[in-house]
XYZ file of C-alpha atoms in Angstrom:
333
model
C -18.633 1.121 -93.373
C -16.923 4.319 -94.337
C -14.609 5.875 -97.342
C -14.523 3.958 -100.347
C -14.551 0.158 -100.056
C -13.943 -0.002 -103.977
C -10.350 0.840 -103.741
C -7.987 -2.046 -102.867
C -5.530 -0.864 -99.680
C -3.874 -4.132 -99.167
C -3.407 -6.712 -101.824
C -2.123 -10.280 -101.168
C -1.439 -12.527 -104.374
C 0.179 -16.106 -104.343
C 1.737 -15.620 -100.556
C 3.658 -18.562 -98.942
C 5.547 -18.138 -95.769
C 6.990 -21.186 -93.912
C 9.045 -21.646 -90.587
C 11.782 -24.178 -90.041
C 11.252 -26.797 -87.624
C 13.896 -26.394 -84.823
C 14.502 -30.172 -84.543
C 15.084 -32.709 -88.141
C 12.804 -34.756 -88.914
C 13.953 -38.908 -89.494
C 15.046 -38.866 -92.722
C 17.572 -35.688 -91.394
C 15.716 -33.163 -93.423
C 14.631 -30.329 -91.497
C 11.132 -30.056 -91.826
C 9.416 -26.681 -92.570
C 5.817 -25.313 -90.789
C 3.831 -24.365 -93.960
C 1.923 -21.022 -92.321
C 0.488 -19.697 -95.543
C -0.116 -21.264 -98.602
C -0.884 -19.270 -101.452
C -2.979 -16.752 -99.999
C -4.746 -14.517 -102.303
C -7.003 -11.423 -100.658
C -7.477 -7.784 -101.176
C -8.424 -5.976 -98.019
C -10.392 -2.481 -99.726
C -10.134 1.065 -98.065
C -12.803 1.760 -95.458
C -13.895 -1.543 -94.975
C -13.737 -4.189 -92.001
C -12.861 -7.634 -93.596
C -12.858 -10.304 -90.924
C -10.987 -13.238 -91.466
C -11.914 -17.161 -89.432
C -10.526 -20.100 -88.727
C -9.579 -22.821 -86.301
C -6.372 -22.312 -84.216
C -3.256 -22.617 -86.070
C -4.661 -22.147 -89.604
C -2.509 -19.203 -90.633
C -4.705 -16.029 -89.881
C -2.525 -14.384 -87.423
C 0.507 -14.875 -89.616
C -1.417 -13.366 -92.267
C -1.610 -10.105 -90.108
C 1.674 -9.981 -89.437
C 3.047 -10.329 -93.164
C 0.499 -7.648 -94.068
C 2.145 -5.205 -90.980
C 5.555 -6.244 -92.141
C 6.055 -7.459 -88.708
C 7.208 -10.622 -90.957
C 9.885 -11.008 -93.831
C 11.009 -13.920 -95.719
C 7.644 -15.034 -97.595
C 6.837 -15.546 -100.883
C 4.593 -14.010 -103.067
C 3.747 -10.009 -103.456
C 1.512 -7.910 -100.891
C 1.210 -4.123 -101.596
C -0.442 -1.250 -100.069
C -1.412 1.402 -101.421
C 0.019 -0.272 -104.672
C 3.631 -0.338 -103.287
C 5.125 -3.919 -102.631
C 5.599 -4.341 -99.171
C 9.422 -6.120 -99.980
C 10.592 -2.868 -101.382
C 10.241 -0.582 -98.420
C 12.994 0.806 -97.211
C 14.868 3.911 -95.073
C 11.808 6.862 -95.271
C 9.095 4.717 -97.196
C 9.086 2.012 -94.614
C 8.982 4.645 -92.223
C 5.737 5.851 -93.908
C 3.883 2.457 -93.516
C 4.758 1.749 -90.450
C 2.540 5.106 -89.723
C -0.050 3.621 -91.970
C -0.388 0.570 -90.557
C -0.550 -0.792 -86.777
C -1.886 -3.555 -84.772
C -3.837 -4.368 -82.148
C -2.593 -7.563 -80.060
C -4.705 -10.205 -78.436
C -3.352 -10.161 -74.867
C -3.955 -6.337 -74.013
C -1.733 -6.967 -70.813
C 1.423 -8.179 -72.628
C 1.186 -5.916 -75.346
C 1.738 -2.687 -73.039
C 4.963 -2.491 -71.244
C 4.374 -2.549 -67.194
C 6.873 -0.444 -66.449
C 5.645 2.524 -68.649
C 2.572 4.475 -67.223
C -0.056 4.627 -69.837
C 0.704 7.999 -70.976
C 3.920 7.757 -72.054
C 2.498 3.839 -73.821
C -0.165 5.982 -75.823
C 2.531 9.158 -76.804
C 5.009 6.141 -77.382
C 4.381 6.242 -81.238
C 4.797 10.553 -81.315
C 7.856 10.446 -79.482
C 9.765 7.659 -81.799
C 8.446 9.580 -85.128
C 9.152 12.777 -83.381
C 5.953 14.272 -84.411
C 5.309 17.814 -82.874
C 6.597 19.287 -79.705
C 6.605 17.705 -76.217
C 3.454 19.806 -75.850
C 1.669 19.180 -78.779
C 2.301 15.294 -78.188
C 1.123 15.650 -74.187
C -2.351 17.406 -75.888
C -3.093 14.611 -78.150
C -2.134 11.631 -75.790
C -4.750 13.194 -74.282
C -7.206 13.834 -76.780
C -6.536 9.868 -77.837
C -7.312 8.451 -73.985
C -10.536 10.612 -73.923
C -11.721 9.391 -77.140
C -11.508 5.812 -76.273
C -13.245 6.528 -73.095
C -10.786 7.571 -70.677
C -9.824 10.013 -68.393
C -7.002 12.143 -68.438
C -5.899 11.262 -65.043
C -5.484 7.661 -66.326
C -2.614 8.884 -67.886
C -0.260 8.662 -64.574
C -1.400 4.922 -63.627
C 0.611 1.736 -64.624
C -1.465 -1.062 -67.383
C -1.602 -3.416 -63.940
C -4.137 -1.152 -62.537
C -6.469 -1.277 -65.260
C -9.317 -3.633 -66.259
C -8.795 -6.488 -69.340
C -11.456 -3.765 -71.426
C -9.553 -0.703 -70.686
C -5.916 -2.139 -71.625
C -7.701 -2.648 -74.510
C -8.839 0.317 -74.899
C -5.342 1.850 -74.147
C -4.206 -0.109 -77.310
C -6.546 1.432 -79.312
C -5.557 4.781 -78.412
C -1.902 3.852 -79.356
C -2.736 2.492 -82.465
C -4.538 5.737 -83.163
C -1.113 7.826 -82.187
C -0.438 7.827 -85.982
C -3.750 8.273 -87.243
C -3.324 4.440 -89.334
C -4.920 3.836 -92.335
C -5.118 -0.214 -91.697
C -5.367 -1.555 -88.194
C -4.602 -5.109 -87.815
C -6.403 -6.296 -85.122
C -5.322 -9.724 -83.784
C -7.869 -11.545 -81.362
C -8.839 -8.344 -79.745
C -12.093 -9.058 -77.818
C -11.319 -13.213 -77.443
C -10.020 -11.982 -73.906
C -12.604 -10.357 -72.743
C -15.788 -10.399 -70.888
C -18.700 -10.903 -73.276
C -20.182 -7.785 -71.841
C -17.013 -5.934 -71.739
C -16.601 -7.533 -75.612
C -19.833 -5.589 -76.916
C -18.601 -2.583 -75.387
C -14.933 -2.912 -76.931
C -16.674 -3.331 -80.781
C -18.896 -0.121 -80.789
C -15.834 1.677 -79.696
C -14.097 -0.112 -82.818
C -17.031 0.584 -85.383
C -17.303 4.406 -83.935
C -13.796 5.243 -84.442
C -14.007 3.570 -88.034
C -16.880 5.766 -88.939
C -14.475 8.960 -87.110
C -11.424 8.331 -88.478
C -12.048 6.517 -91.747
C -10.347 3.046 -90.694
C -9.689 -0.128 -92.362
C -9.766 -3.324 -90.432
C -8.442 -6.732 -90.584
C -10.628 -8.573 -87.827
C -8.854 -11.735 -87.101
C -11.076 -13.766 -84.897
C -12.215 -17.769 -84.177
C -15.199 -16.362 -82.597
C -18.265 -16.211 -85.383
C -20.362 -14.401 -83.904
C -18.055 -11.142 -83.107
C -17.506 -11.175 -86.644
C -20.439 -11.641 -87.883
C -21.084 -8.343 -85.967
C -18.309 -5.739 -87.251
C -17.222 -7.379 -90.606
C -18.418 -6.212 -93.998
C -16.579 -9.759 -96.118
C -15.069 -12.480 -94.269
C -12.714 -14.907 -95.231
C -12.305 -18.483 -94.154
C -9.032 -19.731 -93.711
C -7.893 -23.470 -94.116
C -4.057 -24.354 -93.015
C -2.709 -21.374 -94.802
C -5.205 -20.889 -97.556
C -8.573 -19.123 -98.393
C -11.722 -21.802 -99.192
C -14.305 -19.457 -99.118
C -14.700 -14.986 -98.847
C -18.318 -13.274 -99.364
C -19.919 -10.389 -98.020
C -21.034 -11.377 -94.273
C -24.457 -11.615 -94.360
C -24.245 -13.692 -98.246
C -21.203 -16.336 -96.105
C -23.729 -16.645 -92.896
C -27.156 -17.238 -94.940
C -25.568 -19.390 -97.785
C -21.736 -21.197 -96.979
C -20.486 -23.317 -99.856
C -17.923 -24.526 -98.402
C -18.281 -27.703 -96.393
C -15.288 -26.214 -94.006
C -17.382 -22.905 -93.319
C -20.602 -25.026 -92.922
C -18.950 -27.391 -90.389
C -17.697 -24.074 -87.999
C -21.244 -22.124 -88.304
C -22.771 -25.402 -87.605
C -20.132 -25.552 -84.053
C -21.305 -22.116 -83.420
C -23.907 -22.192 -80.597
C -27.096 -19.701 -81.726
C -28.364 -17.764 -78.816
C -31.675 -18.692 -79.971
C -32.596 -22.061 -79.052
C -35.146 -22.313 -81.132
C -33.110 -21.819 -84.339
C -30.381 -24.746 -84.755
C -28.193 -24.801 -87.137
C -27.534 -28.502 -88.518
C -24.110 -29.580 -87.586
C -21.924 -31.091 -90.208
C -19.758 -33.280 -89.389
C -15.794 -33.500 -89.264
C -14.058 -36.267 -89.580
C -10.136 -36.623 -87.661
C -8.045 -33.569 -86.613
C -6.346 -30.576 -88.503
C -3.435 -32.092 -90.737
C 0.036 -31.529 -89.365
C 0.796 -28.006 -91.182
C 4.721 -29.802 -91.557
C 3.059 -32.742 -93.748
C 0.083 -31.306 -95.776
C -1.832 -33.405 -97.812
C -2.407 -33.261 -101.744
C -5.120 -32.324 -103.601
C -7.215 -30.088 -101.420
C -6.121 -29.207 -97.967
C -9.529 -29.904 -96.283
C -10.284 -33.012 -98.053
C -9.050 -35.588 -95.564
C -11.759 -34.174 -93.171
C -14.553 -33.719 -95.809
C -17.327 -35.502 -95.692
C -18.481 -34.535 -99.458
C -14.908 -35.321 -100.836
C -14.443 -36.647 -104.377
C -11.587 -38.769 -106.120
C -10.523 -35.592 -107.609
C -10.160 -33.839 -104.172
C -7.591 -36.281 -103.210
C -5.401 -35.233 -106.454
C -6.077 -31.663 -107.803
C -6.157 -28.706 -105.978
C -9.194 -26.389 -106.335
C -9.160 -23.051 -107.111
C -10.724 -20.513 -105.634
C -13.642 -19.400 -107.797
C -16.785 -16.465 -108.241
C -19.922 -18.820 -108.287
C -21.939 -15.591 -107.388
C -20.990 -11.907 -107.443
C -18.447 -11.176 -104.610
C -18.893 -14.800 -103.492
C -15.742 -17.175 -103.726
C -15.281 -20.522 -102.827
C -12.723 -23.167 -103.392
C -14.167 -26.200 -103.455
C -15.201 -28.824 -106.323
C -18.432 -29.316 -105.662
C -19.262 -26.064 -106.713
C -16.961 -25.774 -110.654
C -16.353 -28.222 -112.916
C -13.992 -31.058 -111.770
C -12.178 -31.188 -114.584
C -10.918 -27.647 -113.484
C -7.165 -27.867 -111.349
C -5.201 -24.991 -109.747
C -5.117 -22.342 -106.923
């Protein structure tokens, strides 16, 4: 971890963002996706916060409201202290410098008909930073410190491995020298050799270039390896965020015990219990009351049926939104 992880970069409170539903629903309502539901989470300055959850649940469109790659949600995200909403003409111009992203597909996210040196001095040219020369120099500089060679600069993405169109993102996400990177799934489509390579390059150029990281991932183990906190995320909301090694030893949440407990161990020898899950995910269109995990809990009260729970600080830095763990006469979040 570098720079200082006690100042808050990005800070989500209370942030809702829906989609309509293309077709209407019975009743001829048209029915609304609910993405994000009240999402509260501060991602601090030199840290790597990774943040879990099944398929669908919300993180990716999380990463994309934080990039400003999405409008039209509620609530109030900042960075730096600014609210995102109020960015405009040279200031939006300035975060979009600050912040970039790092896709999941590393083939689709580089245009095939651009060699990779003109994808990596992409970002120079459109801010018009330096001369032609000075841009040429540091595409360079970029491709070498990600590992490759300047003569890779002439070939097409098509002719490169899944790892090194990775690695080709990187270096364009680096174009602007970012304070946040928003990385997306970056390793989930790679080989799990090629993966380990791919996240010491990440944690070397944090450590170089004083980065911030949101490390969206379904995979547990990846981030239990780069992430400082994680969050768990439930159909659009947080139930549980802790520094990594307090969420891996200790989970309060039944929802984060039931995914470590799917998580195969390398070591055979050391098996987790798994808890079990009842039904599927809730349609995010229809989502129930009370608690949004409760209809697949199998420690669910009465209460957890009516009131939601908020998200609470049972231990220094560790939060968890659940009733088991505060008084159930408490309601909210």
């Amino acid at each position: 971890m570098t720079a200082d992880t006690d100042k808050a970069l990005i800070e989500a409170k209370g942030v809702f963002k829906s989609y309509p539903l293309s077709a209407r629903m019975f009743s001829g309502k048209q029915g609304v996706i609910h993405a994000l539901n009240g999402v509260d989470l501060t991602i601090n300055s030199g840290e790597t916060l990774g943040l879990v959850g099944e398929s669908g649940c919300g993180k990716s469109t999380f990463g994309r409201v934080i990039a400003r790659l999405e409008d039209g949600y509620q609530g109030r995200v900042t960075f730096e202290g600014k609210p995102l909403s109020t960015l405009k003409g040279e200031g939006l111009n300035a975060f979009r410098k600050k912040v970039q992203v790092i896709f999941q597909d590393p083939f689709s996210s580089l245009n095939p008909r651009m060699k990779v040196g003109r994808i990596v001095r992409e970002p120079l040219d459109i801010h018009a930073i330096g001369t032609h020369k000075e841009r040429e120099e540091k595409m360079k500089a970029l491709l070498d410190v990600v590992g490759l060679q300047p003569a890779h600069a002439l070939r097409y993405p098509h002719e490169f491995s899944g790892g090194q169109r990775q690695r080709i993102g990187l270096a364009r996400a680096l174009a602007l020298n970012p304070a946040l990177i928003v990385c997306d799934e970056p390793v989930s489509a790679l080989d799990v050799s090629i993966q380990a390579q791919v996240l010491n390059l990440f944690l070397e150029l944090q450590e170089k270039f004083a980065l911030t990281y949101l490390f969206i991932s379904h995979d547990l183990h990846v981030v239990q390896f780069i992430s400082d906190r994680v969050a768990v995320m439930y159909l659009g909301k947080i139930l549980e965020l802790a520094p990594k090694d307090t969420l891996f030893e200790n989970p309060l949440s039944p929802y984060t015990q039931a995914l470590l407990g799917a998580s195969p161990l390398p070591d055979p020898s050391n098996r987790r219990r798994p808890v079990p899950l009842e039904g599927d995910v809730p349609d995010p269109a229809n989502l129930p009351t009370g608690c949004l995990f409760h209809t697949r809990c199998p420690n669910r009260k009465e209460i957890c049926k009516i009131s939601p729970p908020a998200l609470i600080e049972v231990e220094p830095h560790h939060f968890v939104r659940c009733f088991l763990h505060h008084d159930v006469s408490e309601e909210g979040g």
